[in-house]
Amino acid sequence: MKKFLGLFITLAWSVSAFAQTPKEILTRMADEWEKHEKDGLVMTADTKIPIVGTVSMKQYSLGKKTRSEANLMDVQVIIWDDGVTEWTYTGNDNKLTIKNSAIGHSSEDSNAELFSDVTEGYDISIKKETADSWLLLCKKSKTNTDKDAPKEVEITVAKDSFYPISLRTKIAGVSLVLHDISFGVKEELVTFRIEDYPGAVIEDLRSGTPRPSSL
């Protein structure tokens, strides 16, 4: 009996050593995110807009470069942005629109910040736990004065890697789900090449910047 009791105590200690508080889980997730961010990020964003319905967009980012792909009303749309210039291609009319980048207003950056920002300014609890993941509920704290911060965010985190699996929230009445998240993007995927779109109708809306011949 003494031997069994000793084994039980050792096992209980080992389990408690690996126990994670909700905030520790999200902090570990944020650490893993930061560790792999330089490799590039891939995610799919589903946005449910009243009247319009759900719009799904696949997003790739590497450094300052981003690429977003969507099918809107059966129209293929691809958007590249390198922090200086934004290129938008629409497949129905084979049109390429070029304009100055809206630096600091990237949806990819905003989506990524949702994962890191909830470690502060939110009361975090484990809503559900499975053998493979935690589902964490993040409720905006009373001390959180950021008026733009969502009231609630749900994040699913993988137990083996601490990688984010999905995020669900609502911002300004618009539902947002981020999923199919992975790391690793090749630079050529997020780099715009005019030669890939021969014959495209070009509309250049840039102002105040030199216009290179490569567009």
mmCIF file of the C-alpha atoms, coordinates in Angstrom:
data_MODEL
# 
_entry.id   MODEL 
# 
loop_
_atom_site.group_PDB 
_atom_site.id 
_atom_site.type_symbol 
_atom_site.label_atom_id 
_atom_site.label_alt_id 
_atom_site.label_comp_id 
_atom_site.label_asym_id 
_atom_site.label_entity_id 
_atom_site.label_seq_id 
_atom_site.pdbx_PDB_ins_code 
_atom_site.Cartn_x 
_atom_site.Cartn_y 
_atom_site.Cartn_z 
_atom_site.occupancy 
_atom_site.B_iso_or_equiv 
_atom_site.pdbx_formal_charge 
_atom_site.auth_seq_id 
_atom_site.auth_comp_id 
_atom_site.auth_asym_id 
_atom_site.auth_atom_id 
_atom_site.pdbx_PDB_model_num 
ATOM 1   C CA . MET A 1 1   ? 0.000   0.000  0.000   1.00 0.00 ? 1   MET A CA 1 
ATOM 2   C CA . LYS A 1 2   ? 2.827   2.393  0.863   1.00 0.00 ? 2   LYS A CA 1 
ATOM 3   C CA . LYS A 1 3   ? 4.456   1.678  -2.488  1.00 0.00 ? 3   LYS A CA 1 
ATOM 4   C CA . PHE A 1 4   ? 1.178   2.315  -4.320  1.00 0.00 ? 4   PHE A CA 1 
ATOM 5   C CA . LEU A 1 5   ? 0.606   5.554  -2.379  1.00 0.00 ? 5   LEU A CA 1 
ATOM 6   C CA . GLY A 1 6   ? 4.104   6.738  -3.235  1.00 0.00 ? 6   GLY A CA 1 
ATOM 7   C CA . LEU A 1 7   ? 3.518   6.011  -6.927  1.00 0.00 ? 7   LEU A CA 1 
ATOM 8   C CA . PHE A 1 8   ? 0.194   7.881  -6.824  1.00 0.00 ? 8   PHE A CA 1 
ATOM 9   C CA . ILE A 1 9   ? 1.810   10.933 -5.230  1.00 0.00 ? 9   ILE A CA 1 
ATOM 10  C CA . THR A 1 10  ? 4.598   10.910 -7.836  1.00 0.00 ? 10  THR A CA 1 
ATOM 11  C CA . LEU A 1 11  ? 2.049   10.667 -10.654 1.00 0.00 ? 11  LEU A CA 1 
ATOM 12  C CA . ALA A 1 12  ? -0.084  13.456 -9.192  1.00 0.00 ? 12  ALA A CA 1 
ATOM 13  C CA . TRP A 1 13  ? 2.976   15.692 -8.889  1.00 0.00 ? 13  TRP A CA 1 
ATOM 14  C CA . SER A 1 14  ? 3.973   14.967 -12.488 1.00 0.00 ? 14  SER A CA 1 
ATOM 15  C CA . VAL A 1 15  ? 0.500   15.843 -13.791 1.00 0.00 ? 15  VAL A CA 1 
ATOM 16  C CA . SER A 1 16  ? 0.350   19.052 -11.755 1.00 0.00 ? 16  SER A CA 1 
ATOM 17  C CA . ALA A 1 17  ? 3.745   20.066 -13.101 1.00 0.00 ? 17  ALA A CA 1 
ATOM 18  C CA . PHE A 1 18  ? 2.315   20.011 -16.624 1.00 0.00 ? 18  PHE A CA 1 
ATOM 19  C CA . ALA A 1 19  ? -0.966  21.722 -15.701 1.00 0.00 ? 19  ALA A CA 1 
ATOM 20  C CA . GLN A 1 20  ? -1.596  24.947 -17.538 1.00 0.00 ? 20  GLN A CA 1 
ATOM 21  C CA . THR A 1 21  ? -3.681  27.910 -16.452 1.00 0.00 ? 21  THR A CA 1 
ATOM 22  C CA . PRO A 1 22  ? -5.807  29.510 -19.216 1.00 0.00 ? 22  PRO A CA 1 
ATOM 23  C CA . LYS A 1 23  ? -3.512  32.540 -19.394 1.00 0.00 ? 23  LYS A CA 1 
ATOM 24  C CA . GLU A 1 24  ? -0.398  30.340 -19.503 1.00 0.00 ? 24  GLU A CA 1 
ATOM 25  C CA . ILE A 1 25  ? -1.880  28.461 -22.463 1.00 0.00 ? 25  ILE A CA 1 
ATOM 26  C CA . LEU A 1 26  ? -2.433  31.675 -24.425 1.00 0.00 ? 26  LEU A CA 1 
ATOM 27  C CA . THR A 1 27  ? 0.982   33.017 -23.446 1.00 0.00 ? 27  THR A CA 1 
ATOM 28  C CA . ARG A 1 28  ? 2.605   29.804 -24.726 1.00 0.00 ? 28  ARG A CA 1 
ATOM 29  C CA . MET A 1 29  ? 0.536   30.104 -27.900 1.00 0.00 ? 29  MET A CA 1 
ATOM 30  C CA . ALA A 1 30  ? 1.670   33.716 -28.398 1.00 0.00 ? 30  ALA A CA 1 
ATOM 31  C CA . ASP A 1 31  ? 5.299   32.634 -27.854 1.00 0.00 ? 31  ASP A CA 1 
ATOM 32  C CA . GLU A 1 32  ? 4.989   29.900 -30.509 1.00 0.00 ? 32  GLU A CA 1 
ATOM 33  C CA . TRP A 1 33  ? 3.336   32.383 -32.857 1.00 0.00 ? 33  TRP A CA 1 
ATOM 34  C CA . GLU A 1 34  ? 6.190   34.860 -32.435 1.00 0.00 ? 34  GLU A CA 1 
ATOM 35  C CA . LYS A 1 35  ? 8.757   32.092 -32.859 1.00 0.00 ? 35  LYS A CA 1 
ATOM 36  C CA . HIS A 1 36  ? 7.381   31.031 -36.257 1.00 0.00 ? 36  HIS A CA 1 
ATOM 37  C CA . GLU A 1 37  ? 6.036   34.355 -37.532 1.00 0.00 ? 37  GLU A CA 1 
ATOM 38  C CA . LYS A 1 38  ? 9.199   35.012 -39.551 1.00 0.00 ? 38  LYS A CA 1 
ATOM 39  C CA . ASP A 1 39  ? 8.442   31.834 -41.547 1.00 0.00 ? 39  ASP A CA 1 
ATOM 40  C CA . GLY A 1 40  ? 5.183   33.316 -42.818 1.00 0.00 ? 40  GLY A CA 1 
ATOM 41  C CA . LEU A 1 41  ? 1.568   32.691 -41.893 1.00 0.00 ? 41  LEU A CA 1 
ATOM 42  C CA . VAL A 1 42  ? -1.396  31.120 -43.673 1.00 0.00 ? 42  VAL A CA 1 
ATOM 43  C CA . MET A 1 43  ? -4.988  31.337 -42.467 1.00 0.00 ? 43  MET A CA 1 
ATOM 44  C CA . THR A 1 44  ? -8.548  31.381 -43.754 1.00 0.00 ? 44  THR A CA 1 
ATOM 45  C CA . ALA A 1 45  ? -10.885 34.132 -42.552 1.00 0.00 ? 45  ALA A CA 1 
ATOM 46  C CA . ASP A 1 46  ? -14.655 33.600 -42.741 1.00 0.00 ? 46  ASP A CA 1 
ATOM 47  C CA . THR A 1 47  ? -16.553 36.861 -42.279 1.00 0.00 ? 47  THR A CA 1 
ATOM 48  C CA . LYS A 1 48  ? -20.328 36.758 -41.835 1.00 0.00 ? 48  LYS A CA 1 
ATOM 49  C CA . ILE A 1 49  ? -21.776 40.084 -42.957 1.00 0.00 ? 49  ILE A CA 1 
ATOM 50  C CA . PRO A 1 50  ? -25.469 40.912 -42.469 1.00 0.00 ? 50  PRO A CA 1 
ATOM 51  C CA . ILE A 1 51  ? -27.473 40.733 -45.741 1.00 0.00 ? 51  ILE A CA 1 
ATOM 52  C CA . VAL A 1 52  ? -24.344 39.835 -47.763 1.00 0.00 ? 52  VAL A CA 1 
ATOM 53  C CA . GLY A 1 53  ? -23.720 36.479 -46.052 1.00 0.00 ? 53  GLY A CA 1 
ATOM 54  C CA . THR A 1 54  ? -20.413 34.710 -45.366 1.00 0.00 ? 54  THR A CA 1 
ATOM 55  C CA . VAL A 1 55  ? -17.287 35.745 -47.275 1.00 0.00 ? 55  VAL A CA 1 
ATOM 56  C CA . SER A 1 56  ? -14.290 33.408 -47.078 1.00 0.00 ? 56  SER A CA 1 
ATOM 57  C CA . MET A 1 57  ? -10.766 34.678 -47.778 1.00 0.00 ? 57  MET A CA 1 
ATOM 58  C CA . LYS A 1 58  ? -7.463  32.810 -47.673 1.00 0.00 ? 58  LYS A CA 1 
ATOM 59  C CA . GLN A 1 59  ? -4.599  34.987 -46.452 1.00 0.00 ? 59  GLN A CA 1 
ATOM 60  C CA . TYR A 1 60  ? -0.832  34.578 -46.750 1.00 0.00 ? 60  TYR A CA 1 
ATOM 61  C CA . SER A 1 61  ? 1.695   36.874 -45.073 1.00 0.00 ? 61  SER A CA 1 
ATOM 62  C CA . LEU A 1 62  ? 5.480   37.031 -44.930 1.00 0.00 ? 62  LEU A CA 1 
ATOM 63  C CA . GLY A 1 63  ? 7.107   40.070 -43.380 1.00 0.00 ? 63  GLY A CA 1 
ATOM 64  C CA . LYS A 1 64  ? 5.370   43.142 -44.839 1.00 0.00 ? 64  LYS A CA 1 
ATOM 65  C CA . LYS A 1 65  ? 4.073   41.241 -47.840 1.00 0.00 ? 65  LYS A CA 1 
ATOM 66  C CA . THR A 1 66  ? 0.556   39.800 -47.952 1.00 0.00 ? 66  THR A CA 1 
ATOM 67  C CA . ARG A 1 67  ? -1.636  37.997 -50.446 1.00 0.00 ? 67  ARG A CA 1 
ATOM 68  C CA . SER A 1 68  ? -5.387  37.504 -50.039 1.00 0.00 ? 68  SER A CA 1 
ATOM 69  C CA . GLU A 1 69  ? -7.568  35.293 -52.234 1.00 0.00 ? 69  GLU A CA 1 
ATOM 70  C CA . ALA A 1 70  ? -11.373 35.225 -52.302 1.00 0.00 ? 70  ALA A CA 1 
ATOM 71  C CA . ASN A 1 71  ? -14.289 34.353 -54.519 1.00 0.00 ? 71  ASN A CA 1 
ATOM 72  C CA . LEU A 1 72  ? -16.841 37.136 -54.186 1.00 0.00 ? 72  LEU A CA 1 
ATOM 73  C CA . MET A 1 73  ? -20.166 36.626 -55.965 1.00 0.00 ? 73  MET A CA 1 
ATOM 74  C CA . ASP A 1 74  ? -18.417 34.108 -58.270 1.00 0.00 ? 74  ASP A CA 1 
ATOM 75  C CA . VAL A 1 75  ? -15.686 36.641 -59.040 1.00 0.00 ? 75  VAL A CA 1 
ATOM 76  C CA . GLN A 1 76  ? -12.062 35.682 -58.345 1.00 0.00 ? 76  GLN A CA 1 
ATOM 77  C CA . VAL A 1 77  ? -10.276 38.417 -56.376 1.00 0.00 ? 77  VAL A CA 1 
ATOM 78  C CA . ILE A 1 78  ? -6.561  38.410 -55.477 1.00 0.00 ? 78  ILE A CA 1 
ATOM 79  C CA . ILE A 1 79  ? -4.919  41.215 -53.489 1.00 0.00 ? 79  ILE A CA 1 
ATOM 80  C CA . TRP A 1 80  ? -1.170  41.671 -52.975 1.00 0.00 ? 80  TRP A CA 1 
ATOM 81  C CA . ASP A 1 81  ? 0.296   44.280 -50.622 1.00 0.00 ? 81  ASP A CA 1 
ATOM 82  C CA . ASP A 1 82  ? 3.964   44.952 -49.824 1.00 0.00 ? 82  ASP A CA 1 
ATOM 83  C CA . GLY A 1 83  ? 3.455   47.895 -47.477 1.00 0.00 ? 83  GLY A CA 1 
ATOM 84  C CA . VAL A 1 84  ? 4.037   50.418 -50.276 1.00 0.00 ? 84  VAL A CA 1 
ATOM 85  C CA . THR A 1 85  ? 1.774   49.294 -53.112 1.00 0.00 ? 85  THR A CA 1 
ATOM 86  C CA . GLU A 1 86  ? -1.455  47.306 -53.294 1.00 0.00 ? 86  GLU A CA 1 
ATOM 87  C CA . TRP A 1 87  ? -2.437  45.334 -56.412 1.00 0.00 ? 87  TRP A CA 1 
ATOM 88  C CA . THR A 1 88  ? -5.986  44.000 -56.833 1.00 0.00 ? 88  THR A CA 1 
ATOM 89  C CA . TYR A 1 89  ? -6.813  41.544 -59.613 1.00 0.00 ? 89  TYR A CA 1 
ATOM 90  C CA . THR A 1 90  ? -10.401 40.653 -60.561 1.00 0.00 ? 90  THR A CA 1 
ATOM 91  C CA . GLY A 1 91  ? -10.842 37.646 -62.791 1.00 0.00 ? 91  GLY A CA 1 
ATOM 92  C CA . ASN A 1 92  ? -14.225 38.408 -64.343 1.00 0.00 ? 92  ASN A CA 1 
ATOM 93  C CA . ASP A 1 93  ? -12.915 41.437 -66.247 1.00 0.00 ? 93  ASP A CA 1 
ATOM 94  C CA . ASN A 1 94  ? -9.183  40.599 -66.184 1.00 0.00 ? 94  ASN A CA 1 
ATOM 95  C CA . LYS A 1 95  ? -8.567  43.931 -64.467 1.00 0.00 ? 95  LYS A CA 1 
ATOM 96  C CA . LEU A 1 96  ? -5.649  45.007 -62.299 1.00 0.00 ? 96  LEU A CA 1 
ATOM 97  C CA . THR A 1 97  ? -6.078  47.987 -59.987 1.00 0.00 ? 97  THR A CA 1 
ATOM 98  C CA . ILE A 1 98  ? -2.945  49.519 -58.422 1.00 0.00 ? 98  ILE A CA 1 
ATOM 99  C CA . LYS A 1 99  ? -2.972  51.968 -55.530 1.00 0.00 ? 99  LYS A CA 1 
ATOM 100 C CA . ASN A 1 100 ? -0.901  53.109 -52.581 1.00 0.00 ? 100 ASN A CA 1 
ATOM 101 C CA . SER A 1 101 ? -0.904  50.681 -49.683 1.00 0.00 ? 101 SER A CA 1 
ATOM 102 C CA . ALA A 1 102 ? -2.983  51.621 -46.650 1.00 0.00 ? 102 ALA A CA 1 
ATOM 103 C CA . ILE A 1 103 ? -0.066  51.032 -44.278 1.00 0.00 ? 103 ILE A CA 1 
ATOM 104 C CA . GLY A 1 104 ? -1.146  50.050 -40.777 1.00 0.00 ? 104 GLY A CA 1 
ATOM 105 C CA . HIS A 1 105 ? -4.602  48.958 -41.903 1.00 0.00 ? 105 HIS A CA 1 
ATOM 106 C CA . SER A 1 106 ? -3.815  45.439 -43.067 1.00 0.00 ? 106 SER A CA 1 
ATOM 107 C CA . SER A 1 107 ? -6.576  42.948 -42.220 1.00 0.00 ? 107 SER A CA 1 
ATOM 108 C CA . GLU A 1 108 ? -3.902  40.259 -41.879 1.00 0.00 ? 108 GLU A CA 1 
ATOM 109 C CA . ASP A 1 109 ? -2.121  42.297 -39.183 1.00 0.00 ? 109 ASP A CA 1 
ATOM 110 C CA . SER A 1 110 ? -5.431  42.925 -37.420 1.00 0.00 ? 110 SER A CA 1 
ATOM 111 C CA . ASN A 1 111 ? -6.320  39.239 -37.485 1.00 0.00 ? 111 ASN A CA 1 
ATOM 112 C CA . ALA A 1 112 ? -2.917  38.255 -36.133 1.00 0.00 ? 112 ALA A CA 1 
ATOM 113 C CA . GLU A 1 113 ? -3.217  40.788 -33.312 1.00 0.00 ? 113 GLU A CA 1 
ATOM 114 C CA . LEU A 1 114 ? -6.446  39.138 -32.163 1.00 0.00 ? 114 LEU A CA 1 
ATOM 115 C CA . PHE A 1 115 ? -4.423  36.126 -31.044 1.00 0.00 ? 115 PHE A CA 1 
ATOM 116 C CA . SER A 1 116 ? -1.834  38.109 -29.090 1.00 0.00 ? 116 SER A CA 1 
ATOM 117 C CA . ASP A 1 117 ? -4.001  40.905 -27.684 1.00 0.00 ? 117 ASP A CA 1 
ATOM 118 C CA . VAL A 1 118 ? -6.265  38.616 -25.641 1.00 0.00 ? 118 VAL A CA 1 
ATOM 119 C CA . THR A 1 119 ? -3.438  37.746 -23.268 1.00 0.00 ? 119 THR A CA 1 
ATOM 120 C CA . GLU A 1 120 ? -4.018  41.197 -21.726 1.00 0.00 ? 120 GLU A CA 1 
ATOM 121 C CA . GLY A 1 121 ? -7.310  42.961 -21.014 1.00 0.00 ? 121 GLY A CA 1 
ATOM 122 C CA . TYR A 1 122 ? -9.377  39.774 -20.950 1.00 0.00 ? 122 TYR A CA 1 
ATOM 123 C CA . ASP A 1 123 ? -10.618 37.344 -18.309 1.00 0.00 ? 123 ASP A CA 1 
ATOM 124 C CA . ILE A 1 124 ? -9.684  33.914 -19.652 1.00 0.00 ? 124 ILE A CA 1 
ATOM 125 C CA . SER A 1 125 ? -11.248 30.557 -18.822 1.00 0.00 ? 125 SER A CA 1 
ATOM 126 C CA . ILE A 1 126 ? -11.261 27.055 -20.301 1.00 0.00 ? 126 ILE A CA 1 
ATOM 127 C CA . LYS A 1 127 ? -14.677 26.523 -21.881 1.00 0.00 ? 127 LYS A CA 1 
ATOM 128 C CA . LYS A 1 128 ? -14.000 23.018 -23.163 1.00 0.00 ? 128 LYS A CA 1 
ATOM 129 C CA . GLU A 1 129 ? -11.118 20.564 -23.175 1.00 0.00 ? 129 GLU A CA 1 
ATOM 130 C CA . THR A 1 130 ? -10.495 17.476 -25.302 1.00 0.00 ? 130 THR A CA 1 
ATOM 131 C CA . ALA A 1 131 ? -7.578  15.071 -25.522 1.00 0.00 ? 131 ALA A CA 1 
ATOM 132 C CA . ASP A 1 132 ? -6.062  17.206 -28.291 1.00 0.00 ? 132 ASP A CA 1 
ATOM 133 C CA . SER A 1 133 ? -7.036  20.816 -27.600 1.00 0.00 ? 133 SER A CA 1 
ATOM 134 C CA . TRP A 1 134 ? -8.308  23.535 -25.280 1.00 0.00 ? 134 TRP A CA 1 
ATOM 135 C CA . LEU A 1 135 ? -11.182 25.868 -26.144 1.00 0.00 ? 135 LEU A CA 1 
ATOM 136 C CA . LEU A 1 136 ? -10.564 29.127 -24.281 1.00 0.00 ? 136 LEU A CA 1 
ATOM 137 C CA . LEU A 1 137 ? -13.164 31.804 -23.650 1.00 0.00 ? 137 LEU A CA 1 
ATOM 138 C CA . CYS A 1 138 ? -11.786 35.332 -23.367 1.00 0.00 ? 138 CYS A CA 1 
ATOM 139 C CA . LYS A 1 139 ? -14.179 37.935 -21.956 1.00 0.00 ? 139 LYS A CA 1 
ATOM 140 C CA . LYS A 1 140 ? -13.269 41.606 -22.074 1.00 0.00 ? 140 LYS A CA 1 
ATOM 141 C CA . SER A 1 141 ? -12.246 42.840 -18.628 1.00 0.00 ? 141 SER A CA 1 
ATOM 142 C CA . LYS A 1 142 ? -13.968 45.819 -17.035 1.00 0.00 ? 142 LYS A CA 1 
ATOM 143 C CA . THR A 1 143 ? -10.557 47.510 -16.902 1.00 0.00 ? 143 THR A CA 1 
ATOM 144 C CA . ASN A 1 144 ? -10.078 47.126 -20.688 1.00 0.00 ? 144 ASN A CA 1 
ATOM 145 C CA . THR A 1 145 ? -10.676 50.632 -22.061 1.00 0.00 ? 145 THR A CA 1 
ATOM 146 C CA . ASP A 1 146 ? -10.063 49.749 -25.728 1.00 0.00 ? 146 ASP A CA 1 
ATOM 147 C CA . LYS A 1 147 ? -13.424 50.542 -27.318 1.00 0.00 ? 147 LYS A CA 1 
ATOM 148 C CA . ASP A 1 148 ? -12.520 48.555 -30.443 1.00 0.00 ? 148 ASP A CA 1 
ATOM 149 C CA . ALA A 1 149 ? -11.685 45.361 -28.552 1.00 0.00 ? 149 ALA A CA 1 
ATOM 150 C CA . PRO A 1 150 ? -14.246 42.547 -29.033 1.00 0.00 ? 150 PRO A CA 1 
ATOM 151 C CA . LYS A 1 151 ? -16.353 41.669 -25.988 1.00 0.00 ? 151 LYS A CA 1 
ATOM 152 C CA . GLU A 1 152 ? -15.667 37.960 -26.370 1.00 0.00 ? 152 GLU A CA 1 
ATOM 153 C CA . VAL A 1 153 ? -13.105 35.859 -28.212 1.00 0.00 ? 153 VAL A CA 1 
ATOM 154 C CA . GLU A 1 154 ? -12.986 32.064 -28.402 1.00 0.00 ? 154 GLU A CA 1 
ATOM 155 C CA . ILE A 1 155 ? -9.633  30.489 -29.242 1.00 0.00 ? 155 ILE A CA 1 
ATOM 156 C CA . THR A 1 156 ? -8.875  26.798 -29.768 1.00 0.00 ? 156 THR A CA 1 
ATOM 157 C CA . VAL A 1 157 ? -5.255  25.795 -29.047 1.00 0.00 ? 157 VAL A CA 1 
ATOM 158 C CA . ALA A 1 158 ? -3.542  22.489 -29.862 1.00 0.00 ? 158 ALA A CA 1 
ATOM 159 C CA . LYS A 1 159 ? -2.140  20.721 -26.814 1.00 0.00 ? 159 LYS A CA 1 
ATOM 160 C CA . ASP A 1 160 ? 0.850   19.127 -28.517 1.00 0.00 ? 160 ASP A CA 1 
ATOM 161 C CA . SER A 1 161 ? 2.243   22.247 -30.204 1.00 0.00 ? 161 SER A CA 1 
ATOM 162 C CA . PHE A 1 162 ? 0.428   25.180 -28.564 1.00 0.00 ? 162 PHE A CA 1 
ATOM 163 C CA . TYR A 1 163 ? -0.367  26.357 -32.094 1.00 0.00 ? 163 TYR A CA 1 
ATOM 164 C CA . PRO A 1 164 ? -3.671  28.198 -32.587 1.00 0.00 ? 164 PRO A CA 1 
ATOM 165 C CA . ILE A 1 165 ? -6.308  26.058 -34.336 1.00 0.00 ? 165 ILE A CA 1 
ATOM 166 C CA . SER A 1 166 ? -9.091  28.606 -34.691 1.00 0.00 ? 166 SER A CA 1 
ATOM 167 C CA . LEU A 1 167 ? -10.473 31.891 -33.392 1.00 0.00 ? 167 LEU A CA 1 
ATOM 168 C CA . ARG A 1 168 ? -14.093 33.021 -33.265 1.00 0.00 ? 168 ARG A CA 1 
ATOM 169 C CA . THR A 1 169 ? -15.352 36.517 -32.385 1.00 0.00 ? 169 THR A CA 1 
ATOM 170 C CA . LYS A 1 170 ? -17.696 39.332 -33.389 1.00 0.00 ? 170 LYS A CA 1 
ATOM 171 C CA . ILE A 1 171 ? -16.501 42.850 -34.231 1.00 0.00 ? 171 ILE A CA 1 
ATOM 172 C CA . ALA A 1 172 ? -18.941 45.712 -34.865 1.00 0.00 ? 172 ALA A CA 1 
ATOM 173 C CA . GLY A 1 173 ? -21.740 43.226 -35.502 1.00 0.00 ? 173 GLY A CA 1 
ATOM 174 C CA . VAL A 1 174 ? -19.680 41.196 -37.978 1.00 0.00 ? 174 VAL A CA 1 
ATOM 175 C CA . SER A 1 175 ? -18.875 37.575 -37.100 1.00 0.00 ? 175 SER A CA 1 
ATOM 176 C CA . LEU A 1 176 ? -15.293 36.451 -37.785 1.00 0.00 ? 176 LEU A CA 1 
ATOM 177 C CA . VAL A 1 177 ? -13.847 32.939 -37.753 1.00 0.00 ? 177 VAL A CA 1 
ATOM 178 C CA . LEU A 1 178 ? -10.139 32.309 -38.401 1.00 0.00 ? 178 LEU A CA 1 
ATOM 179 C CA . HIS A 1 179 ? -9.160  28.721 -39.129 1.00 0.00 ? 179 HIS A CA 1 
ATOM 180 C CA . ASP A 1 180 ? -6.806  26.438 -41.094 1.00 0.00 ? 180 ASP A CA 1 
ATOM 181 C CA . ILE A 1 181 ? -3.857  28.257 -39.524 1.00 0.00 ? 181 ILE A CA 1 
ATOM 182 C CA . SER A 1 182 ? -0.318  27.179 -40.401 1.00 0.00 ? 182 SER A CA 1 
ATOM 183 C CA . PHE A 1 183 ? 3.213   28.546 -40.710 1.00 0.00 ? 183 PHE A CA 1 
ATOM 184 C CA . GLY A 1 184 ? 5.492   28.601 -43.748 1.00 0.00 ? 184 GLY A CA 1 
ATOM 185 C CA . VAL A 1 185 ? 5.089   30.846 -46.818 1.00 0.00 ? 185 VAL A CA 1 
ATOM 186 C CA . LYS A 1 186 ? 7.408   31.171 -49.842 1.00 0.00 ? 186 LYS A CA 1 
ATOM 187 C CA . GLU A 1 187 ? 8.207   34.734 -50.859 1.00 0.00 ? 187 GLU A CA 1 
ATOM 188 C CA . GLU A 1 188 ? 7.225   34.205 -54.491 1.00 0.00 ? 188 GLU A CA 1 
ATOM 189 C CA . LEU A 1 189 ? 3.668   33.458 -53.347 1.00 0.00 ? 189 LEU A CA 1 
ATOM 190 C CA . VAL A 1 190 ? 3.263   36.919 -51.786 1.00 0.00 ? 190 VAL A CA 1 
ATOM 191 C CA . THR A 1 191 ? 5.232   38.830 -54.442 1.00 0.00 ? 191 THR A CA 1 
ATOM 192 C CA . PHE A 1 192 ? 3.232   40.432 -57.259 1.00 0.00 ? 192 PHE A CA 1 
ATOM 193 C CA . ARG A 1 193 ? 4.535   39.776 -60.801 1.00 0.00 ? 193 ARG A CA 1 
ATOM 194 C CA . ILE A 1 194 ? 2.943   41.726 -63.651 1.00 0.00 ? 194 ILE A CA 1 
ATOM 195 C CA . GLU A 1 195 ? 4.136   39.096 -66.156 1.00 0.00 ? 195 GLU A CA 1 
ATOM 196 C CA . ASP A 1 196 ? 1.761   36.582 -64.562 1.00 0.00 ? 196 ASP A CA 1 
ATOM 197 C CA . TYR A 1 197 ? -1.206  38.623 -65.857 1.00 0.00 ? 197 TYR A CA 1 
ATOM 198 C CA . PRO A 1 198 ? -0.560  39.369 -69.546 1.00 0.00 ? 198 PRO A CA 1 
ATOM 199 C CA . GLY A 1 199 ? -3.281  41.373 -71.230 1.00 0.00 ? 199 GLY A CA 1 
ATOM 200 C CA . ALA A 1 200 ? -4.794  42.582 -67.961 1.00 0.00 ? 200 ALA A CA 1 
ATOM 201 C CA . VAL A 1 201 ? -6.536  45.958 -68.055 1.00 0.00 ? 201 VAL A CA 1 
ATOM 202 C CA . ILE A 1 202 ? -4.522  48.220 -65.718 1.00 0.00 ? 202 ILE A CA 1 
ATOM 203 C CA . GLU A 1 203 ? -5.945  51.061 -63.648 1.00 0.00 ? 203 GLU A CA 1 
ATOM 204 C CA . ASP A 1 204 ? -3.255  52.929 -61.710 1.00 0.00 ? 204 ASP A CA 1 
ATOM 205 C CA . LEU A 1 205 ? -4.670  55.010 -58.860 1.00 0.00 ? 205 LEU A CA 1 
ATOM 206 C CA . ARG A 1 206 ? -1.406  55.779 -57.086 1.00 0.00 ? 206 ARG A CA 1 
ATOM 207 C CA . SER A 1 207 ? -0.551  59.325 -56.174 1.00 0.00 ? 207 SER A CA 1 
ATOM 208 C CA . GLY A 1 208 ? 2.494   61.030 -54.700 1.00 0.00 ? 208 GLY A CA 1 
ATOM 209 C CA . THR A 1 209 ? 4.886   58.179 -55.434 1.00 0.00 ? 209 THR A CA 1 
ATOM 210 C CA . PRO A 1 210 ? 7.136   57.307 -58.413 1.00 0.00 ? 210 PRO A CA 1 
ATOM 211 C CA . ARG A 1 211 ? 5.651   54.684 -60.747 1.00 0.00 ? 211 ARG A CA 1 
ATOM 212 C CA . PRO A 1 212 ? 8.211   51.994 -61.591 1.00 0.00 ? 212 PRO A CA 1 
ATOM 213 C CA . SER A 1 213 ? 8.042   50.446 -65.029 1.00 0.00 ? 213 SER A CA 1 
ATOM 214 C CA . SER A 1 214 ? 7.391   47.028 -63.447 1.00 0.00 ? 214 SER A CA 1 
ATOM 215 C CA . LEU A 1 215 ? 4.245   48.382 -61.793 1.00 0.00 ? 215 LEU A CA 1 
# 
